[in-house]
């Protein structure tokens, strides 16, 4: 009797149902390894390169004025935006909105090589693909000649597209809990723009870019004397309702937008009250705050019923198609987007005190300069190559490290800008490869951005690491030397063999508190880890420009080999984003052209 030989079948992977396990599965699956990279198309399908500009056909476009640097509102000195109370508070007008978007999301230049031209923007983006779209919800404000409603920012035109008209009284009720003159700022992502080039890893990069855009908007607001906080108690269904990406008819047969976040922006001069702190899960409704007229504390959430009422009104415009065809659809991105969807609102409250009275948290000396914040923002570029010889002073290096310290022991609005936007404890720490910093021995260093977590960090890594305070380091800066030696080759190797990681003055990996943060906070924390990374990177982009050097983010790195450098245990920490700062090498073949040369002011 013949023996039946069973047919071979590939083992069937059990897909987890718990959202936290699903996002962890995505993260592990999209790691780069020495012997293989995360899945991508393998080539660039130039015929279907996405249009970098989303427009809504049929939506009225309101052009914002093009302002020269000398026109009001004039940008303050760069250092002034870090010193609360020194920047005059501007009213919300069409001109100040124009300046806000110029510094947050606008074009900063065009580059030209031969017959090819491509735009650069104030907010950096992975591969210059710009998946992030910006929106504002504007109420009726005295002196602002805009109808109340939802507007989409069109960066190529530097204008606002009216997506929905909201009744002034209904919108006023929604915004009643916030200081007078407040408006909402929102971000969405077009995942396809990144997936076209980067495949399944694109969800990571889209959220890096959200973090950069949060940062660029916060810096833009600071130049106008405005404050800004994330409304991170809002669930994503409400974000989608208010910003419109859930409107299937408006996105029929085109690339969808993923609702990311909302923030409230307000002129600092309109804040009253003395209380401090943030608290959560209070039984306080936004409309009740509005009835009471309380302005010494504001909610970090919106009333879903009010948003639903607003969204029921008339809308304008249909989204344009960005690519002719999509050869590959990355289902894994849809899966992680669904798993990390924030489904439960949080009734978070932030209390206010005129934050102008905060002490400056960065007293380190630096060579005096006359850079305006606007000049630094306009000139920011992502370096493409470093010279391998430029060094920086330890004072400059320490200043940069001070800038990324969120001072988590303070109440939210007492934290240094831009960390006052962020209501959470910091989850990102820096594993630093020091190459050329005068006064510091080359080697491996670590910055614990939340000092009270130092013991936990040390327990999660190689017990033989030194953890010696960096020489000459300010006493309140938790920067530690781990290993001595030339780390240039190692930095290049783990950063996908990219020379920019070793030719710089220093580079670093952003190490996130990972599994515990997800287990305790929820799957929706996964994107926020990347947002915090992007926000941190935005700070250092500008700091590099001030120091006369340049920075660039590195999204391609070998995940687990990075962890092995310090023997990270399990998924306790994960490297989410790499960054490198040094002396740039400019490409003389490229021409730089003005951002809006085709449009008259």
XYZ file of C-alpha atoms in Angstrom:
601
model
C 0.000 0.000 0.000
C 1.497 3.318 -1.090
C 2.155 5.944 1.557
C 0.451 9.252 0.848
C 2.923 12.122 0.886
C 1.293 15.321 2.155
C 1.687 18.425 0.034
C 3.932 21.117 1.511
C 2.102 24.237 2.619
C 3.560 27.493 3.856
C 2.841 27.916 7.557
C -0.138 30.170 8.129
C 0.731 33.149 10.312
C -1.761 33.905 13.019
C -2.674 37.571 12.743
C -3.155 39.088 16.193
C -6.473 40.721 16.983
C -5.324 42.974 19.831
C -4.502 46.436 18.377
C -1.274 46.700 20.397
C -0.033 43.350 19.126
C -0.964 44.415 15.600
C 1.111 47.601 15.692
C 4.024 45.706 17.230
C 3.703 43.139 14.434
C 3.829 45.950 11.867
C 6.878 47.493 13.508
C 8.793 44.210 13.625
C 7.848 43.286 10.062
C 9.000 46.639 8.662
C 12.493 46.547 10.141
C 15.545 46.734 7.923
C 18.124 43.963 8.430
C 21.681 43.526 7.154
C 20.527 40.682 4.892
C 17.224 42.174 3.770
C 15.328 45.423 3.714
C 11.652 46.031 4.503
C 9.464 45.379 1.491
C 9.190 48.052 -1.169
C 8.595 48.094 -4.891
C 12.326 47.791 -5.597
C 12.384 50.571 -8.171
C 10.877 54.016 -8.673
C 7.789 54.003 -10.876
C 8.365 57.475 -12.288
C 5.271 57.326 -14.486
C 3.128 57.272 -11.338
C 5.116 59.617 -9.118
C 2.523 61.297 -6.887
C 1.580 64.919 -7.398
C 3.024 66.736 -4.351
C 0.100 69.169 -4.292
C -3.410 68.251 -3.239
C -6.178 70.525 -4.475
C -9.950 70.390 -4.159
C -11.592 71.136 -7.480
C -14.605 73.371 -7.018
C -13.481 74.756 -3.646
C -13.062 78.565 -3.602
C -9.400 79.591 -3.234
C -8.539 82.627 -1.116
C -5.016 83.822 -1.919
C -2.919 84.802 1.066
C -0.714 87.887 0.656
C 2.921 87.235 -0.183
C 4.883 89.169 2.407
C 8.512 90.198 2.166
C 10.663 89.686 5.277
C 10.548 93.444 5.930
C 6.746 93.674 5.911
C 4.602 93.368 9.000
C 4.416 91.112 10.855
C 8.226 91.191 10.979
C 9.859 88.067 12.373
C 11.470 88.380 15.828
C 15.065 87.332 16.552
C 15.462 83.563 16.609
C 16.404 83.353 20.279
C 13.383 85.459 21.235
C 10.936 82.682 20.348
C 12.504 80.646 23.169
C 12.051 83.490 25.659
C 8.386 83.772 26.688
C 7.037 87.288 26.811
C 9.581 88.829 24.441
C 7.667 88.351 21.173
C 4.820 90.833 20.658
C 1.445 89.115 20.368
C -0.037 89.674 16.911
C -3.789 89.709 16.216
C -5.234 86.996 13.988
C -5.578 88.594 10.547
C -5.130 87.486 6.957
C -1.578 88.861 7.075
C -0.600 87.019 10.256
C -2.209 83.823 8.927
C -0.114 84.269 5.788
C 3.044 84.506 7.893
C 1.954 81.521 9.995
C 1.560 79.303 6.933
C 4.728 80.688 5.325
C 6.764 79.407 8.265
C 4.722 76.249 8.851
C 3.899 74.569 5.516
C 4.700 76.892 2.606
C 7.221 76.560 -0.208
C 10.640 77.887 0.817
C 12.405 77.607 -2.568
C 12.538 75.765 -5.893
C 15.567 73.746 -6.926
C 16.502 73.393 -10.573
C 18.847 70.982 -12.364
C 18.762 71.185 -16.136
C 15.132 71.039 -17.196
C 13.932 69.576 -13.888
C 12.505 71.676 -11.068
C 11.184 70.654 -7.673
C 9.945 72.618 -4.653
C 11.224 72.687 -1.080
C 9.046 73.540 1.906
C 9.346 75.004 5.375
C 8.418 71.615 6.840
C 10.869 68.821 5.957
C 9.701 65.509 4.556
C 11.091 62.039 3.942
C 12.327 61.964 0.364
C 10.776 65.423 -0.183
C 7.490 63.574 -0.861
C 5.318 65.620 1.514
C 2.462 63.353 2.538
C 1.216 65.897 5.109
C -1.774 68.159 4.398
C -2.685 71.155 6.574
C -6.088 72.571 7.527
C -7.472 75.353 9.699
C -10.902 75.837 11.241
C -11.426 79.590 11.436
C -14.196 81.169 13.519
C -15.500 84.686 13.068
C -12.679 86.875 14.407
C -12.748 90.658 14.445
C -10.308 91.948 11.847
C -10.132 88.613 9.988
C -11.749 88.833 6.571
C -12.579 85.127 6.232
C -15.921 83.361 6.456
C -16.142 80.895 9.360
C -15.338 77.405 8.185
C -12.782 74.740 7.333
C -9.935 75.659 4.993
C -7.314 73.482 3.297
C -3.904 75.075 2.831
C -2.642 74.960 -0.774
C 1.151 75.492 -0.495
C 1.877 75.939 -4.210
C -0.611 78.796 -4.434
C -0.081 79.980 -0.834
C -3.813 80.099 -0.393
C -6.711 78.664 1.554
C -9.342 76.496 -0.096
C -12.759 76.751 1.539
C -13.805 73.150 2.155
C -16.813 73.786 4.380
C -18.755 76.770 5.619
C -19.646 76.515 9.298
C -22.389 78.614 10.913
C -20.672 81.272 13.015
C -22.779 80.638 16.131
C -22.285 76.843 16.051
C -18.539 77.218 15.543
C -18.375 79.787 18.350
C -19.989 77.265 20.706
C -17.450 74.598 19.729
C -14.547 76.972 20.399
C -16.061 78.626 23.485
C -13.811 76.710 25.944
C -10.700 78.183 24.317
C -9.180 81.667 24.661
C -10.649 84.385 22.462
C -9.117 84.545 19.016
C -8.408 80.793 19.019
C -8.589 78.675 15.881
C -7.938 75.019 15.108
C -5.068 73.607 13.067
C -5.235 70.075 11.680
C -3.014 67.625 9.823
C -3.747 64.634 7.622
C -1.471 62.245 5.713
C -1.638 60.805 2.208
C 0.072 57.471 2.850
C 0.406 56.745 -0.866
C 2.886 59.586 -1.357
C 5.416 57.781 0.846
C 4.428 54.212 -0.061
C 5.105 54.972 -3.739
C 8.812 55.112 -2.891
C 9.276 53.420 0.488
C 6.707 50.608 0.469
C 5.541 49.123 3.758
C 7.800 51.334 5.899
C 5.889 54.414 4.688
C 3.565 54.590 7.701
C 6.605 55.270 9.864
C 7.814 58.067 7.601
C 4.385 59.683 7.299
C 4.272 60.002 11.062
C 7.811 61.409 11.181
C 6.505 64.079 8.841
C 3.466 64.752 11.029
C 5.897 65.413 13.885
C 7.953 67.766 11.729
C 4.784 69.627 10.693
C 3.639 69.910 14.311
C 7.032 71.412 15.069
C 7.119 73.799 12.117
C 3.614 75.030 13.000
C 4.579 75.550 16.636
C 7.645 77.555 15.612
C 5.516 79.578 13.192
C 3.036 80.362 15.953
C 5.859 81.409 18.295
C 7.090 84.025 15.798
C 3.681 85.713 16.120
C 3.407 85.539 19.901
C 0.822 82.750 19.651
C 0.559 79.619 21.730
C -0.394 76.173 20.486
C -1.243 72.823 22.073
C -2.230 69.488 20.611
C -5.812 68.459 21.302
C -4.652 64.946 21.997
C -7.782 63.985 23.863
C -9.765 63.979 20.608
C -10.557 60.594 19.104
C -9.810 60.138 15.408
C -13.424 59.797 14.294
C -13.935 63.387 15.412
C -10.736 64.525 13.644
C -11.994 62.840 10.465
C -15.433 64.433 10.760
C -14.035 67.920 11.212
C -11.281 67.802 8.550
C -13.314 65.863 5.988
C -11.195 62.827 4.962
C -14.112 60.546 5.891
C -16.223 62.102 3.104
C -16.053 59.246 0.610
C -17.659 61.230 -2.177
C -15.020 63.951 -2.001
C -12.244 61.351 -2.300
C -13.899 58.971 -4.763
C -11.302 57.015 -6.790
C -8.421 59.162 -5.498
C -5.815 58.700 -2.812
C -7.411 59.039 0.641
C -6.167 61.170 3.510
C -5.616 59.761 6.986
C -6.740 62.089 9.816
C -3.825 62.623 12.182
C -4.299 65.378 14.726
C -5.800 68.683 15.769
C -4.276 71.571 17.694
C -5.636 74.811 19.071
C -3.752 78.033 18.371
C -4.394 81.291 20.186
C -2.789 84.716 20.749
C -0.963 84.634 24.079
C -2.360 88.011 25.073
C -5.816 86.443 25.324
C -5.011 84.064 28.195
C -6.239 84.728 31.745
C -5.803 82.812 34.972
C -3.210 81.604 37.426
C -3.705 77.828 37.702
C -1.099 75.384 36.413
C -0.982 71.744 35.440
C -2.620 69.113 33.289
C -5.161 66.619 34.456
C -7.085 63.888 32.733
C -10.367 62.012 32.784
C -12.246 64.891 34.406
C -16.010 64.888 34.073
C -15.970 68.226 32.301
C -17.640 68.866 28.968
C -16.382 71.469 26.523
C -19.802 73.081 26.199
C -20.050 73.399 29.984
C -16.704 75.203 30.036
C -18.055 77.511 27.351
C -21.201 78.285 29.359
C -19.133 79.138 32.403
C -16.780 81.242 30.295
C -13.742 79.722 32.023
C -10.503 80.659 30.273
C -7.912 79.772 32.885
C -8.108 76.168 31.752
C -8.944 74.639 28.412
C -9.879 71.129 27.298
C -7.635 69.099 25.031
C -10.723 67.604 23.409
C -13.773 68.701 21.409
C -17.446 67.972 21.845
C -18.131 65.194 19.254
C -21.826 66.102 18.990
C -20.974 69.709 18.091
C -18.456 68.559 15.479
C -21.037 66.213 13.968
C -23.509 69.089 13.800
C -20.974 71.297 12.013
C -19.962 68.570 9.555
C -23.560 68.143 8.411
C -23.438 71.470 6.563
C -22.440 72.233 2.937
C -18.981 71.214 1.687
C -17.009 72.328 -1.363
C -14.587 70.585 -3.687
C -13.438 67.152 -4.820
C -9.890 65.945 -4.156
C -7.562 65.652 -7.153
C -5.966 62.353 -8.157
C -2.252 62.235 -7.359
C -1.106 59.238 -9.457
C -2.418 57.653 -12.619
C -2.115 54.120 -11.291
C -1.090 52.316 -8.113
C 0.863 49.221 -9.045
C 1.021 47.869 -5.485
C -1.341 48.522 -2.616
C 0.343 48.029 0.740
C -2.369 46.418 2.849
C -0.070 46.375 5.877
C -0.222 50.187 6.005
C -4.023 50.117 6.094
C -3.840 47.500 8.847
C -1.518 49.482 11.107
C -3.463 52.686 10.460
C -6.625 50.915 11.596
C -4.940 49.264 14.590
C -3.460 52.572 15.815
C -6.729 54.507 15.352
C -7.617 56.346 18.545
C -11.156 55.205 19.333
C -11.656 56.563 22.849
C -11.693 60.290 23.678
C -9.831 61.520 26.741
C -11.159 64.435 28.741
C -7.767 66.051 29.251
C -7.567 69.557 30.689
C -4.615 71.936 30.505
C -4.524 74.805 32.964
C -3.107 78.149 32.000
C -1.069 80.910 33.478
C 0.320 83.644 31.280
C 3.275 81.605 30.053
C 5.097 84.829 29.236
C 6.418 84.700 32.805
C 8.381 81.475 32.354
C 12.103 81.571 32.932
C 14.323 80.954 29.945
C 15.432 77.300 30.215
C 18.515 77.658 27.990
C 21.059 79.965 29.640
C 24.066 78.541 27.774
C 26.248 81.196 26.121
C 26.629 81.261 22.364
C 28.292 83.699 19.999
C 25.826 86.573 19.593
C 24.028 86.672 16.266
C 21.339 88.711 14.597
C 19.452 85.931 12.854
C 15.710 86.383 12.748
C 13.527 83.341 13.281
C 12.127 83.841 9.786
C 15.597 83.813 8.224
C 16.460 80.523 9.931
C 13.135 78.937 8.946
C 13.402 80.096 5.323
C 16.982 78.870 4.865
C 16.460 75.454 6.488
C 17.446 72.632 4.155
C 18.076 68.919 4.515
C 21.757 68.205 3.929
C 22.538 65.614 1.264
C 26.253 65.271 2.019
C 28.762 66.268 4.708
C 32.427 67.210 4.333
C 33.816 64.763 6.890
C 35.944 67.413 8.602
C 33.760 70.147 10.138
C 33.716 70.079 13.929
C 31.551 72.000 16.373
C 32.290 73.359 19.821
C 31.082 71.561 22.900
C 29.114 74.712 23.816
C 27.186 74.460 20.547
C 26.611 70.735 21.066
C 25.392 71.232 24.640
C 23.082 74.033 23.523
C 21.498 71.690 20.971
C 21.012 69.035 23.618
C 19.454 71.610 25.959
C 16.991 72.591 23.226
C 15.561 69.086 22.975
C 15.023 68.755 26.731
C 11.267 69.025 27.371
C 11.619 69.747 31.110
C 8.934 67.186 31.888
C 8.936 68.093 35.591
C 7.169 71.359 34.711
C 3.514 71.948 33.941
C 2.830 71.769 30.220
C 2.672 75.479 29.429
C 5.734 76.158 31.569
C 7.837 73.888 29.385
C 10.148 75.479 26.830
C 8.758 76.015 23.367
C 8.036 73.815 21.372
C 7.581 71.211 24.123
C 4.660 73.182 25.564
C 2.596 71.767 22.699
C 3.016 68.211 24.023
C 0.913 67.028 26.983
C 2.749 63.707 27.458
C 5.882 62.690 29.274
C 8.832 62.360 26.860
C 9.314 58.871 25.430
C 12.274 59.550 23.103
C 15.926 59.471 24.205
C 19.108 59.872 22.138
C 21.860 57.338 21.424
C 24.569 59.651 20.100
C 27.611 58.893 17.923
C 30.012 61.765 18.638
C 32.577 62.210 15.848
C 33.829 65.810 15.832
C 32.826 67.796 18.904
C 35.678 69.853 20.342
C 36.224 68.941 23.978
C 34.398 65.615 23.831
C 36.153 62.302 23.285
C 34.726 60.535 20.205
C 32.488 57.650 21.104
C 28.996 56.690 22.132
C 26.887 58.942 24.368
C 23.308 58.916 25.649
C 20.889 61.751 26.424
C 18.089 60.789 28.830
C 15.404 63.344 27.982
C 13.490 62.448 31.135
C 16.060 62.137 33.943
C 13.744 60.240 36.273
C 13.747 57.351 33.797
C 17.515 56.924 33.808
C 17.473 53.818 36.008
C 14.888 52.149 33.771
C 16.963 52.976 30.703
C 20.112 51.544 32.245
C 18.337 48.332 33.262
C 17.205 47.821 29.655
C 20.730 47.942 28.221
C 24.186 46.408 28.586
C 25.138 46.576 32.283
C 28.804 47.115 31.374
C 28.209 50.528 29.781
C 30.018 53.365 31.544
C 27.227 55.962 32.124
C 29.775 58.627 33.028
C 28.536 62.269 32.928
C 29.921 63.967 29.833
C 32.873 66.267 30.717
C 32.008 69.957 30.737
C 28.309 69.174 30.482
C 25.866 71.516 32.294
C 24.791 69.982 35.583
C 21.121 69.815 34.627
C 21.783 68.077 31.293
C 21.557 64.266 31.653
C 24.153 63.465 28.980
C 26.309 60.390 29.583
C 29.383 58.881 27.984
C 28.902 55.145 27.324
C 31.817 53.935 25.190
C 35.020 55.518 23.919
C 36.260 55.052 20.359
C 35.883 56.044 16.739
C 32.186 55.463 16.007
C 32.135 56.792 12.443
C 32.214 53.411 10.689
C 29.652 51.987 13.088
C 27.296 54.930 12.547
C 27.593 54.516 8.770
C 27.080 50.771 8.943
C 23.877 50.834 10.978
C 22.468 53.766 8.969
C 22.093 51.649 5.821
C 25.755 52.275 4.892
C 25.118 56.003 4.377
C 28.259 58.128 4.696
C 26.288 61.096 6.049
C 26.041 59.311 9.418
C 29.843 59.286 9.822
C 30.932 62.363 7.879
C 28.986 64.636 10.244
C 29.997 66.185 13.555
C 27.624 63.805 15.300
C 24.673 61.564 14.524
C 22.168 59.784 16.709
C 19.354 57.304 16.880
C 16.118 58.262 18.613
C 15.419 55.486 21.095
C 11.758 55.211 22.043
C 10.292 53.700 25.167
C 8.369 51.121 23.217
C 6.454 48.079 24.404
C 5.662 49.336 27.899
C 4.453 52.685 26.532
C 2.159 50.882 24.090
C 0.861 48.372 26.653
C 0.082 51.091 29.168
C -1.118 53.808 26.800
C -2.701 51.953 23.901
C -1.992 51.241 20.255
C -2.731 54.873 19.348
C 0.566 55.729 21.015
C 2.482 54.168 18.124
C 2.131 57.164 15.759
C 2.791 59.553 18.614
C 6.218 58.055 19.204
C 7.080 59.076 15.652
C 5.451 62.498 16.110
C 7.688 63.167 19.096
C 10.701 62.045 17.024
C 9.787 64.416 14.197
C 9.191 67.293 16.602
C 12.618 66.683 18.132
C 14.181 66.592 14.696
C 12.551 69.901 13.769
C 14.197 71.592 16.750
C 17.619 70.372 15.637
C 17.078 71.286 11.990
C 16.778 74.926 13.068
C 19.513 74.743 15.688
C 21.915 73.429 13.049
C 21.160 76.401 10.793
C 21.801 78.815 13.676
C 25.165 77.133 14.296
C 26.163 77.584 10.648
C 25.979 73.888 9.822
C 23.164 71.660 8.566
C 21.129 68.602 9.524
C 19.189 65.823 7.891
C 16.947 63.012 9.052
C 17.740 59.383 8.232
C 14.780 57.067 7.919
C 16.797 54.127 6.605
C 18.707 52.257 9.312
C 19.135 48.654 10.403
C 16.831 48.488 13.393
C 18.071 45.547 15.440
C 21.806 46.112 14.791
C 21.293 49.559 16.349
C 19.733 47.931 19.410
C 22.583 45.422 19.620
C 25.133 48.234 20.073
C 23.880 48.746 23.621
C 22.261 45.293 24.031
C 18.670 46.511 24.284
C 16.495 43.895 25.962
C 13.537 42.741 23.869
C 11.219 45.534 22.749
C 11.845 47.765 25.757
C 13.387 50.407 23.482
C 13.286 50.749 19.710
C 15.160 53.122 17.440
C 12.587 55.076 15.388
C 14.512 57.772 13.543
C 18.149 58.659 12.896
C 19.541 62.146 12.503
C 22.898 63.603 11.579
C 24.404 67.121 11.843
C 27.578 68.519 10.332
C 29.289 70.670 7.707
C 27.290 70.418 4.452
C 28.662 69.950 0.961
C 26.575 71.988 -1.461
C 25.817 70.685 -4.934
C 27.009 73.430 -7.277
C 24.994 71.971 -10.154
C 21.698 73.016 -8.544
C 20.100 76.435 -8.913
C 17.959 77.858 -6.091
C 14.915 79.860 -7.207
C 12.375 81.915 -5.196
C 9.350 80.006 -3.894
C 6.607 82.131 -5.471
C 8.334 83.764 -8.413
C 5.371 83.048 -10.706
C 2.924 84.945 -8.486
C 2.911 88.669 -7.851
C 2.768 89.812 -4.230
